[in-house]
XYZ file of C-alpha atoms in Angstrom:
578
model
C 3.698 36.708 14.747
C 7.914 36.432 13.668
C 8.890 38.583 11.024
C 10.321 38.599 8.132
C 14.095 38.959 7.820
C 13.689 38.514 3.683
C 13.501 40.846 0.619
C 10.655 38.947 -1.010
C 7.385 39.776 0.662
C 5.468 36.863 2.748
C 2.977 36.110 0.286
C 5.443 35.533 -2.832
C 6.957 33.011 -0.698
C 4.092 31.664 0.278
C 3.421 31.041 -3.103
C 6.376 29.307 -3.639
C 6.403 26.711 -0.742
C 3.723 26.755 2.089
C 3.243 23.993 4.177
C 1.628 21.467 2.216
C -0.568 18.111 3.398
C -0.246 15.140 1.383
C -2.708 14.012 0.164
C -4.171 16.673 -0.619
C -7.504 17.449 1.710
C -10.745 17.515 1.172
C -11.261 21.284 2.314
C -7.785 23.478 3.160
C -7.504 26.772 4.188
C -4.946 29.021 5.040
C -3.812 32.383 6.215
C 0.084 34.040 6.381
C 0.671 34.220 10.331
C 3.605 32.620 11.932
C 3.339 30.106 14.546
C 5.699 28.341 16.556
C 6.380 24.788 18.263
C 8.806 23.617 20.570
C 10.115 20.522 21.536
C 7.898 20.465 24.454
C 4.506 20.466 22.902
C 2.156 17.829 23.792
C -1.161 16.092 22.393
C -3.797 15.275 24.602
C -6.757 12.578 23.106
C -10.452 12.414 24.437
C -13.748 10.581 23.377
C -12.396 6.952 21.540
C -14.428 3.862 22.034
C -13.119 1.201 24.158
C -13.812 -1.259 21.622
C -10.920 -3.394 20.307
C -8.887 -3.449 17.577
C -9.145 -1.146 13.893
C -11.093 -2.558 12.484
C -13.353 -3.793 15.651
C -12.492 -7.170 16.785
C -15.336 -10.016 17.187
C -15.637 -10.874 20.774
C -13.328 -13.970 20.387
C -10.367 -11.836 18.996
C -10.410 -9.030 21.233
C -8.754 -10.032 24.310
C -5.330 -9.312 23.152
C -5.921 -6.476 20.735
C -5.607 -2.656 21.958
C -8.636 -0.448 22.813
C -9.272 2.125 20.286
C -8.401 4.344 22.567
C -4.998 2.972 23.215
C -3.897 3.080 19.718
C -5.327 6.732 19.587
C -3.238 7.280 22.902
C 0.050 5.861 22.113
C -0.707 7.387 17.557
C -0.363 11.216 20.074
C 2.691 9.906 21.692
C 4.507 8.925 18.517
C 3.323 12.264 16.805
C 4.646 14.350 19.746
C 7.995 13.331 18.366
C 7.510 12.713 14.427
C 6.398 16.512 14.034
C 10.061 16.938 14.861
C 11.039 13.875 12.411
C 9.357 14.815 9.700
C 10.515 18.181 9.661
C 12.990 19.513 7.077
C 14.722 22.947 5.989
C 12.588 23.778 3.126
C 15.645 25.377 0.979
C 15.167 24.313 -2.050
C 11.691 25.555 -2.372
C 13.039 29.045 -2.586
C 15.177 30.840 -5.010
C 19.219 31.049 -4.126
C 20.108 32.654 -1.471
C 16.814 33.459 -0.329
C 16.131 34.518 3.166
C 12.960 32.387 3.656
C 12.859 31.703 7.261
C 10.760 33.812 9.913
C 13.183 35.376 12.760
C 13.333 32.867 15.735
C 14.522 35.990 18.033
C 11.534 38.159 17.726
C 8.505 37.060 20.029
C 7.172 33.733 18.722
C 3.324 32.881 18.920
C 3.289 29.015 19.967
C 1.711 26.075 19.456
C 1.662 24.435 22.882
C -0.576 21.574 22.747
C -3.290 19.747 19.984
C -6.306 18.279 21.228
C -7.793 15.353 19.259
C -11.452 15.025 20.189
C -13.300 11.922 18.741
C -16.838 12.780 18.686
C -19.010 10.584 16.896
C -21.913 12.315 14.821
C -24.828 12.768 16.718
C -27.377 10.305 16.606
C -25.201 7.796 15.401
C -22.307 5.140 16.077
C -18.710 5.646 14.590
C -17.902 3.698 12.238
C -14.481 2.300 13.240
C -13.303 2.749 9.194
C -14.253 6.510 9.117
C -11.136 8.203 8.477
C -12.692 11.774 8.468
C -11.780 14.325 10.487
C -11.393 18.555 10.820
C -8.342 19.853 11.948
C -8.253 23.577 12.719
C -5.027 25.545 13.723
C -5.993 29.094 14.979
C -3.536 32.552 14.642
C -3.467 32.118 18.710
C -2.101 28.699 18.316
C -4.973 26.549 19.436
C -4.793 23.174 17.662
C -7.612 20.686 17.440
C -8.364 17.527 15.914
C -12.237 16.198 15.755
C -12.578 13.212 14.041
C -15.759 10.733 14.166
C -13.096 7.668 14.335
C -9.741 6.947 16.195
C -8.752 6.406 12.397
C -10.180 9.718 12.066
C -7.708 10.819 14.430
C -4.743 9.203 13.074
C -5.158 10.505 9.617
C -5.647 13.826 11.420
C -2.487 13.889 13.361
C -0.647 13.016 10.222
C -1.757 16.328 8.440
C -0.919 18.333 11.385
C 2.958 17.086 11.495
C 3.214 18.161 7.676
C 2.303 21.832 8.801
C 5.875 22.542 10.381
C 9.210 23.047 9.040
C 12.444 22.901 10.415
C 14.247 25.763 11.361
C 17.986 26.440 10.356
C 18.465 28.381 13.660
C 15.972 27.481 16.521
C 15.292 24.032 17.676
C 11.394 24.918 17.308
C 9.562 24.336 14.442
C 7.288 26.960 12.650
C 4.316 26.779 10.311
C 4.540 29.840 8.087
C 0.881 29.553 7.189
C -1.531 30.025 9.954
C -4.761 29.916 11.084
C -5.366 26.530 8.894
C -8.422 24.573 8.514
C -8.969 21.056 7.238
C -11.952 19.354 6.739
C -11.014 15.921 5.224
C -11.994 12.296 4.316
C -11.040 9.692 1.574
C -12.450 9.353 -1.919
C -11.875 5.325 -1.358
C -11.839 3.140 1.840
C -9.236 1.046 0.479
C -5.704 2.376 -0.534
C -2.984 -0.244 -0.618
C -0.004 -1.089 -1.486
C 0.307 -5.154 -2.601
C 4.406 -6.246 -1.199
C 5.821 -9.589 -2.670
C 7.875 -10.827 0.755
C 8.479 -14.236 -0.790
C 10.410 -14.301 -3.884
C 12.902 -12.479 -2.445
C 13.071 -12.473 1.591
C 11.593 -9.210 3.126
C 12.593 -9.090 6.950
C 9.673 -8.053 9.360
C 11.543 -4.485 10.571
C 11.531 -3.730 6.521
C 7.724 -4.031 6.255
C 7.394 -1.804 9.533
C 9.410 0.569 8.249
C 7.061 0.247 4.955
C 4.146 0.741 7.155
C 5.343 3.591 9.142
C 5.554 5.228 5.804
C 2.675 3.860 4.726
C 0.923 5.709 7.753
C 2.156 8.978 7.059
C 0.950 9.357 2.970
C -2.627 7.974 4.839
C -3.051 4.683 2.928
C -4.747 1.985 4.277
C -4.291 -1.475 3.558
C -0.696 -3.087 3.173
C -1.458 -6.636 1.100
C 1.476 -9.388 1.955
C 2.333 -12.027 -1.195
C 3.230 -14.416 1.522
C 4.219 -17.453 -0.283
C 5.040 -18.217 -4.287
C 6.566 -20.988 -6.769
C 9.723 -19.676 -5.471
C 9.251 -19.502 -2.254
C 7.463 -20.194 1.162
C 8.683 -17.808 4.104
C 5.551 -18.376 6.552
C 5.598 -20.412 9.150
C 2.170 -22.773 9.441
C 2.610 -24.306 13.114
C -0.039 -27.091 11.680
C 2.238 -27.573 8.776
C 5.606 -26.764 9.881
C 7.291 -28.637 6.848
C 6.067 -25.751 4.461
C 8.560 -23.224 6.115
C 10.985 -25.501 6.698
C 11.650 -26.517 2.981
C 9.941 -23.655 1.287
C 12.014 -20.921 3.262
C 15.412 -19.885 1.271
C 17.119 -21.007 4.667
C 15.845 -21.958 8.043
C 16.036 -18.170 9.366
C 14.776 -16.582 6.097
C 10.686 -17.032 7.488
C 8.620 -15.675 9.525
C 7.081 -17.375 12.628
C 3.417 -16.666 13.934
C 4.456 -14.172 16.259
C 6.742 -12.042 13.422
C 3.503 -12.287 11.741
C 1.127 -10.830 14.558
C 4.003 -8.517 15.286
C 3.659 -7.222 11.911
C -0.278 -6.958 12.123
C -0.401 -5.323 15.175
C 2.463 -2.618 14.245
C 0.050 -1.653 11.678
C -3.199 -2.003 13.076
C -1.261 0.217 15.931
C -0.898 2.844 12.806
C -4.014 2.584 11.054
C -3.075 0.365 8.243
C -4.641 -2.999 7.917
C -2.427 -5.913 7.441
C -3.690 -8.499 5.243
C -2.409 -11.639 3.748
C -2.073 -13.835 0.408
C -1.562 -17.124 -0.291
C -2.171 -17.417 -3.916
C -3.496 -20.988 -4.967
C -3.677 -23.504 -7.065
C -1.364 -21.458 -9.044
C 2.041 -20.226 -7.841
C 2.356 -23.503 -5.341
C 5.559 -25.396 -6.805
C 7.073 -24.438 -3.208
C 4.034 -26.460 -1.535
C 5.844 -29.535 -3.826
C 9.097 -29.570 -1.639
C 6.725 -30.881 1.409
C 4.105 -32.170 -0.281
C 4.919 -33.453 -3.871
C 1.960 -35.550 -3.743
C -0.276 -32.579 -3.949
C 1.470 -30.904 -6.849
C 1.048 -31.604 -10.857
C 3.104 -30.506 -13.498
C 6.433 -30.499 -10.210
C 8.983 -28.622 -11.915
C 8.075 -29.504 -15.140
C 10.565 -28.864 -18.233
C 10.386 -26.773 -20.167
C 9.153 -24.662 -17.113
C 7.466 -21.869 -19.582
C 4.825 -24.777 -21.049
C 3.595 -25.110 -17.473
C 3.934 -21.490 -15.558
C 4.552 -17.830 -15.726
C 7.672 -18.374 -13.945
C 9.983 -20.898 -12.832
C 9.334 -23.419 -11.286
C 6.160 -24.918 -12.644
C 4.009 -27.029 -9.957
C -0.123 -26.146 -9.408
C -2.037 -27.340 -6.613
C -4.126 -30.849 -8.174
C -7.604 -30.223 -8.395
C -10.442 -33.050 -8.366
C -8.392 -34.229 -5.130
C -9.487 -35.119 -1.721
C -5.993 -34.422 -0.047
C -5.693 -31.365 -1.809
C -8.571 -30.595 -0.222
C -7.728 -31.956 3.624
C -4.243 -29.827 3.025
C -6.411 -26.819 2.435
C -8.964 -27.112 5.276
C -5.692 -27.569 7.324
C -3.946 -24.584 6.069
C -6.596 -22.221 6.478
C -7.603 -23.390 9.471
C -4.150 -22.429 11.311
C -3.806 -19.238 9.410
C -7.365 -17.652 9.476
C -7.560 -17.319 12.940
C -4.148 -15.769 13.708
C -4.835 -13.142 11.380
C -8.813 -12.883 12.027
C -8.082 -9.928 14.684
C -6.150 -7.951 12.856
C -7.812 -7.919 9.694
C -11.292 -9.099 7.922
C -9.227 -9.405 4.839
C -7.931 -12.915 3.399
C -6.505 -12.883 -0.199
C -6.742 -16.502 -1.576
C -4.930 -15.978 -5.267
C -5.718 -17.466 -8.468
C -4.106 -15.762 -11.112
C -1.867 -17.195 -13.829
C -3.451 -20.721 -14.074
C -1.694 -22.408 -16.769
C -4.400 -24.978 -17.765
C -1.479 -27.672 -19.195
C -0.719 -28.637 -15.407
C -3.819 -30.178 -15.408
C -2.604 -32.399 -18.694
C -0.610 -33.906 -16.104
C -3.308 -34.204 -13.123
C -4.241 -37.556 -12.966
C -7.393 -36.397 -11.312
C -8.376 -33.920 -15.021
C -5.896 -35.215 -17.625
C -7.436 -32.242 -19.857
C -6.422 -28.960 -20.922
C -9.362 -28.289 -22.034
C -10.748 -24.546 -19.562
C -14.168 -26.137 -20.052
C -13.676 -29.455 -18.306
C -11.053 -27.845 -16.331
C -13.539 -25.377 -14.972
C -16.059 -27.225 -12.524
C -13.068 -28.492 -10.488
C -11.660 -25.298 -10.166
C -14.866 -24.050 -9.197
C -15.299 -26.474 -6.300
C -11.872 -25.750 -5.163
C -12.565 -22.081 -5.101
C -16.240 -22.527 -2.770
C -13.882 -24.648 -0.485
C -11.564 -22.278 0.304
C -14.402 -19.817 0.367
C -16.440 -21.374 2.755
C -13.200 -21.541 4.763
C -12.553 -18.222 4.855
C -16.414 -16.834 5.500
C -17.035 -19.542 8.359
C -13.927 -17.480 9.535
C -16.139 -14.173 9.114
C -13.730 -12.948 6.813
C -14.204 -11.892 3.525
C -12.447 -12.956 1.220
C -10.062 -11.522 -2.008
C -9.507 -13.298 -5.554
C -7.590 -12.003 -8.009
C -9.354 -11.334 -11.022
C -8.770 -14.067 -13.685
C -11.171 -16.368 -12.043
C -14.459 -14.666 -12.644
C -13.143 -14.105 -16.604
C -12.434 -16.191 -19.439
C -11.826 -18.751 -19.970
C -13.143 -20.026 -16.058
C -15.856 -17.899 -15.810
C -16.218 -18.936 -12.204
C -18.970 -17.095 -9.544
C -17.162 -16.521 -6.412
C -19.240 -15.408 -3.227
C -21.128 -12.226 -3.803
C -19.014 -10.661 -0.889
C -16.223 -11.404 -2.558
C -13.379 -8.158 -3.699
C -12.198 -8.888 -6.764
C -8.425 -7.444 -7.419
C -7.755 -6.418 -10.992
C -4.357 -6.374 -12.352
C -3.970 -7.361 -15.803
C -5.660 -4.618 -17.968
C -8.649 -1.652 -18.056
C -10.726 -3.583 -19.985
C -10.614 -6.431 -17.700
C -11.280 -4.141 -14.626
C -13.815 -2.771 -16.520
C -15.703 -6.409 -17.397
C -15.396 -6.895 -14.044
C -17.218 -3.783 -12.716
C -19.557 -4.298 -15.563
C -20.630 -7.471 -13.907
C -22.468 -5.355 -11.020
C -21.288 -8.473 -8.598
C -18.342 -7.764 -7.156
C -16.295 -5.045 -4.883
C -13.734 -4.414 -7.141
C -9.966 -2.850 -6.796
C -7.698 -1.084 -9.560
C -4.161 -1.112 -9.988
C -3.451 -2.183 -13.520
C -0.430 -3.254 -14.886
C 0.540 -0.369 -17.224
C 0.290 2.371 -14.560
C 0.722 0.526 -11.171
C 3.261 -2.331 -10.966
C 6.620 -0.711 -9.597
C 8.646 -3.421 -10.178
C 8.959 -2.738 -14.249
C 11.409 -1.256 -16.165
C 14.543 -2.766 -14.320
C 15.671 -5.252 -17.079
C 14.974 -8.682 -17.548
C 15.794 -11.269 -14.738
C 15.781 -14.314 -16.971
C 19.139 -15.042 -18.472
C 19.138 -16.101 -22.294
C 19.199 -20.104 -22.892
C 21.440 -19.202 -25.917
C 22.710 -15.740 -25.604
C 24.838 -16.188 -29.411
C 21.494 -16.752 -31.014
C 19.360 -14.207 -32.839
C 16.622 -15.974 -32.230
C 16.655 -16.008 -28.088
C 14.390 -14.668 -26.393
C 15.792 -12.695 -23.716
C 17.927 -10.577 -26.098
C 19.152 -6.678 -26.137
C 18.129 -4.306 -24.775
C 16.965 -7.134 -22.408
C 13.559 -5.445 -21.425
C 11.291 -6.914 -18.479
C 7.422 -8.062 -19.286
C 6.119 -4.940 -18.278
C 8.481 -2.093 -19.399
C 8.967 0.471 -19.210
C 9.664 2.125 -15.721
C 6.527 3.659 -14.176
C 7.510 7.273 -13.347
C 5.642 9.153 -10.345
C 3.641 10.963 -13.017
C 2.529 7.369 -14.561
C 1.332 6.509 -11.596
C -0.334 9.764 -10.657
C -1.983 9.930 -14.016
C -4.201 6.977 -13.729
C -7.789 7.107 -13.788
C -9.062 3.734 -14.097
C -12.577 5.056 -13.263
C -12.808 7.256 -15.839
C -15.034 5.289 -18.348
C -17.554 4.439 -15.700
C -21.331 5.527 -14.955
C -21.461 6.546 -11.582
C -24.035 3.174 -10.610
C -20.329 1.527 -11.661
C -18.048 3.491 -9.763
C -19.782 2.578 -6.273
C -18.311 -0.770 -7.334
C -15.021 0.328 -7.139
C -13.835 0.070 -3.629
C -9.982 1.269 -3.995
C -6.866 -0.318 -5.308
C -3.355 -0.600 -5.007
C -0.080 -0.120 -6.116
C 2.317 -3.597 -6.448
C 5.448 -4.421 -5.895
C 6.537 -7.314 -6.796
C 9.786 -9.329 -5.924
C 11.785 -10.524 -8.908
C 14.716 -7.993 -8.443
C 13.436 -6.438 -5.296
C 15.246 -7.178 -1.509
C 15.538 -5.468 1.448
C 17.811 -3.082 0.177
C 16.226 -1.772 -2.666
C 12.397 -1.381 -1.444
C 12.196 1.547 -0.296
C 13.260 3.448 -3.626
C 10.790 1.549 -5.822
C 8.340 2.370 -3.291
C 8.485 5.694 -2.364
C 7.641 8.363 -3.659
C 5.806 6.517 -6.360
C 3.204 5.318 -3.537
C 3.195 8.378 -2.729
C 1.221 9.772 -5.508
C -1.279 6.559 -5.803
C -1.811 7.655 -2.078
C -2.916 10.747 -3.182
C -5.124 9.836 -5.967
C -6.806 7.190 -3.592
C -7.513 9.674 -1.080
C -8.105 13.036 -2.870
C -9.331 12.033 -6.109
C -8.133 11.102 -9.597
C -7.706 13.787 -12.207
C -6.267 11.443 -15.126
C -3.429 13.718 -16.820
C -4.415 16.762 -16.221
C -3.997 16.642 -13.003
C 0.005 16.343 -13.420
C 0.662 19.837 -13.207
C 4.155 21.560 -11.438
C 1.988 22.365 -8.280
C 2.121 18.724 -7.582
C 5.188 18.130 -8.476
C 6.168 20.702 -5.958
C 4.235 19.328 -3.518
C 5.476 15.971 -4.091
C 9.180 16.607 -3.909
C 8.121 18.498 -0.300
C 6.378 15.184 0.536
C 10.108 13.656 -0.840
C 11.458 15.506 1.616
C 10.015 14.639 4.841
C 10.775 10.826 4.070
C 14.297 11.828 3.746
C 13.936 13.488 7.098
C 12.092 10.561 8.393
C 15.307 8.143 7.943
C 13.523 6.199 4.401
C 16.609 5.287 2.391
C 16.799 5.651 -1.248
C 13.719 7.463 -1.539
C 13.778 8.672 -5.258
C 13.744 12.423 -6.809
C 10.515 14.098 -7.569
C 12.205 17.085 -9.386
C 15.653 18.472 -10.018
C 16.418 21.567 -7.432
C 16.956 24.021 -9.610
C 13.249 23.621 -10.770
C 12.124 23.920 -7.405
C 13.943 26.862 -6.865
C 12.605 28.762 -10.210
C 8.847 27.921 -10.560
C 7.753 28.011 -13.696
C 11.088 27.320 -15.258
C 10.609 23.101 -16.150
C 7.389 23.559 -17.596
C 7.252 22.842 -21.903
């Protein structure tokens, strides 16, 4: 063990920063011994299945898709050099001046390999989702991973690279913290985060980037808005006219194999890619292919017919609706199939006076609207289960005023408010997911991005201080405060599968995404995995732990990554508290 070249004894500055994982495990433990790691260190992986793909492939999807242990193989070779990546000076976790680092010329103990072991629990098949795993770290420096999963291993690897810190004098690393043990798993199997791609074009190496990031806060599940009103950036081979006049420009889409580069990067990382194409609403981009398939086209004013501009709705109660649809899905489906069992088909935001204009309803009325709407939705359905996949609505359709029954496998993604989540839970149907408006859209608080229609009137409007739908801005602490569950029995609360966080694309690009996403993903990571605590778990220990979190994106190359707390807080604990 180093010593100490500091005035402040090893324990009060181990109360002021130790390593910390985020999220926050299950189990941690921790002593005060120094260990050491040099750039040579090396992981070594033993026991994964053979089986492909995360989550496991069916036998027609498999041939292309990684072994599990591959990904587990090449997860050790990334981490061999992200421990190094990830690390940063921890400086402003300690008061002015401080001397805070161990002595990197007195003997070091080191840490000169990590073994990750999956060893499935006896008696019993691994599931390929279980993302549990132990990691112990010994005062000899003996590292180990067990894990029942490859996932299990990935999510393991992650905690051990948040253990080091950079030194300001040494090229190793050092954990001031040792022997550490972990013994971890998720409070939900589904932690995502929902990315708009089409209002605004989002290049492939930005979502990598997201998912790389992703990875490392141990979510699970990254949800692609593919295609809106606005917008229609995926290519469909079958349909090729859909990119080519939905796209901004001809080189603003993505082709099949961006896509499947994008699916495997993150099945590759242990997040599961999974797409959206939300219909019969949000389709006015279908219009510029097919206009034939479109009622209420760009309809004036645009705010009697849509949410947004421009208005258009799939036409319901019609046959080449249907044929378009069968074709559609029938492309799509089976490029994503392997990579995820996920397929989100929409239907939120149904503005029932498009189908005044349908020729095939010519009614506004919900209740006549209803039984067409219902056939559309057991169409796409059936599409998506003959697929073996299962499918994703958003939750508008199984409420007033369509009232629609969906399959019973069916996830149901809740958005608009708790007591809609709630109903929905309450109907003891459906898988359900959070992530309500109020607490988890990251997009608000930005302004408005509609310009007045007559900015000298009173009466307009869009008027000062020009405010967006959903303000205001959801801080960190917003978003780490929710606890959606909170009014549930615990018969309910198996219901509740996960959520996510959204972002959605009005006045997001490539160049600001990363800000609005991190660190505020950050903390719905850690409520999805650790637990929610509602307000009271907002406390300065998390805060602390957060900006350290803050930190190691920085270190990791994320631009724009946002403050968790001001430095001189950091530095004097106790200090920002009221």
């Amino acid at each position: 063990m180093g010593s100490w070249i500091c005035v402040i004894s090893l324990l009060a500055l181990c109360q002021l920063a130790c390593a910390s994982v985020w999220p926050a495990p299950t189990s941690f433990t921790n002593g005060t011994q120094v260990l050491w790691l040099a750039p040579g260190f090396k992981i070594t992986t033993s026991g994964a299945s053979t089986k492909r793909g995360l989550p496991e492939a069916n036998a027609l999807d498999e041939a292309a898709l990684p072994s599990q242990a591959q990904i587990l193989s090449a997860a050790a070779e990334r981490t061999q050099s992200e421990v190094f990546s990830s690390a940063f000076v921890p400086w402003k976790f300690y008061p002015k001046n401080a001397k805070f680092e161990p002595s990197a010329s007195d003997k070091k103990t080191m840490v000169l390999q990590l073994t990750v072991a999956i060893n499935p629990s006896k008696g019993q098949a691994a599931a390929a989702s279980d993302e549990s795993y132990t990691l112990k770290l010994t005062a000899s420096g003996a590292a180990t991973i067990t894990a029942n999963s490859t996932l299990g291993g990935l999510r393991g690897m992650q905690s051990f690279v948040q253990l080091f810190y950079k030194h300001s004098q040494s090229p190793d690393l050092y954990t001031p913290i040792a022997p550490v043990s972990i013994s971890d798993y998720p409070a939900y199997s589904h932690r995502g985060l929902n990315l708009d791609i089409s209002r605004n074009y989002i290049p492939t190496s930005l979502v990598m980037s997201v998912i790389d990031s992703m990875a490392f806060n141990k979510l699970s599940h990254l949800h692609l808005h593919a295609a809106d009103a606005q917008s229609w950036p995926l290519q469909i081979p079958a349909l090729p006219e859909l990119a080519n006049n939905g796209a901004y420009q001809a080189d603003l889409s993505w082709s099949p194999s961006d896509l499947s580069t994008v699916q495997s990067y993150g099945m590759m990382r242990g997040i599961e890619v999974y797409i959206e194409l939300d219909t019969p609403g949000h389709t006015s981009a279908i219009g510029l292919s097919y206009p034939e398939l479109i009622t209420a086209f760009n309809e004036q004013p645009w705010d009697n017919y849509s949410a947004e501009p421009p208005s258009g709705q799939l036409k319901l109660n019609n046959p080449a609706v249907t044929t378009f649809i069968t074709k559609l899905f029938n492309d799509l489906l089976p490029r994503t199939a392997p990579y995820s069992k996920l397929f989100h088909t929409g239907g939120d935001e149904l503005n029932a006076n498009c189908y005044g204009l349908d020729p095939g309803i010519k009614s506004i009325d919900p209740t006549i609207i209803a039984p067409y709407l219902q056939a559309f939705l057991d169409h796409e359905q059936k599409l998506v289960l003959a697929k073996g996949l299962t499918p994703v609505i958003w939750e508008s359709l199984v409420l007033p005023p369509w009232n629609l029954t969906a399959d019973k496998s069916t996830i149901v993604q809740s958005w608009e408010t708790q007591d809609s989540f709630e109903t929905v839970v309450k109907m003891n149907r459906y898988p359900v997911l959070f992530g309500e408006t109020d607490h988890w859209y990251l997009d608000c608080g930005f302004g408005q991005w509609l310009d007045p229609a007559n900015p000298a009137s009173p009466s307009d409007p869009i008027a000062p201080p020009y405010k967006d739908y959903c303000d205001p801005q959801k801080s960190w602490r917003e978003v780490y405060s929710y606890n959606p569950v909170q009014n549930l029995t615990a018969a309910q609360k198996k219901l509740v599968i996960g959520g996510e966080v959204h972002l959605w694309g009005e006045l997001m690009g490539p160049e600001n995404a990363p800000g609005r996403i991190w660190p505020r993903s950050s903390a719905a990571a850690e409520i999805m995995w650790s637990g929610m605590k509602g307000t009271a778990g907002v406390t300065e220990a998390v805060t602390r732990r957060l900006a350290e979190m803050r930190e190691r994106l920085v270190a990791r190359g994320v631009e724009g990554v946002w403050l968790v707390q001001m430095t001189w807080c950091l530095q004097n604990p106790g200090d920002c508290s009221l």
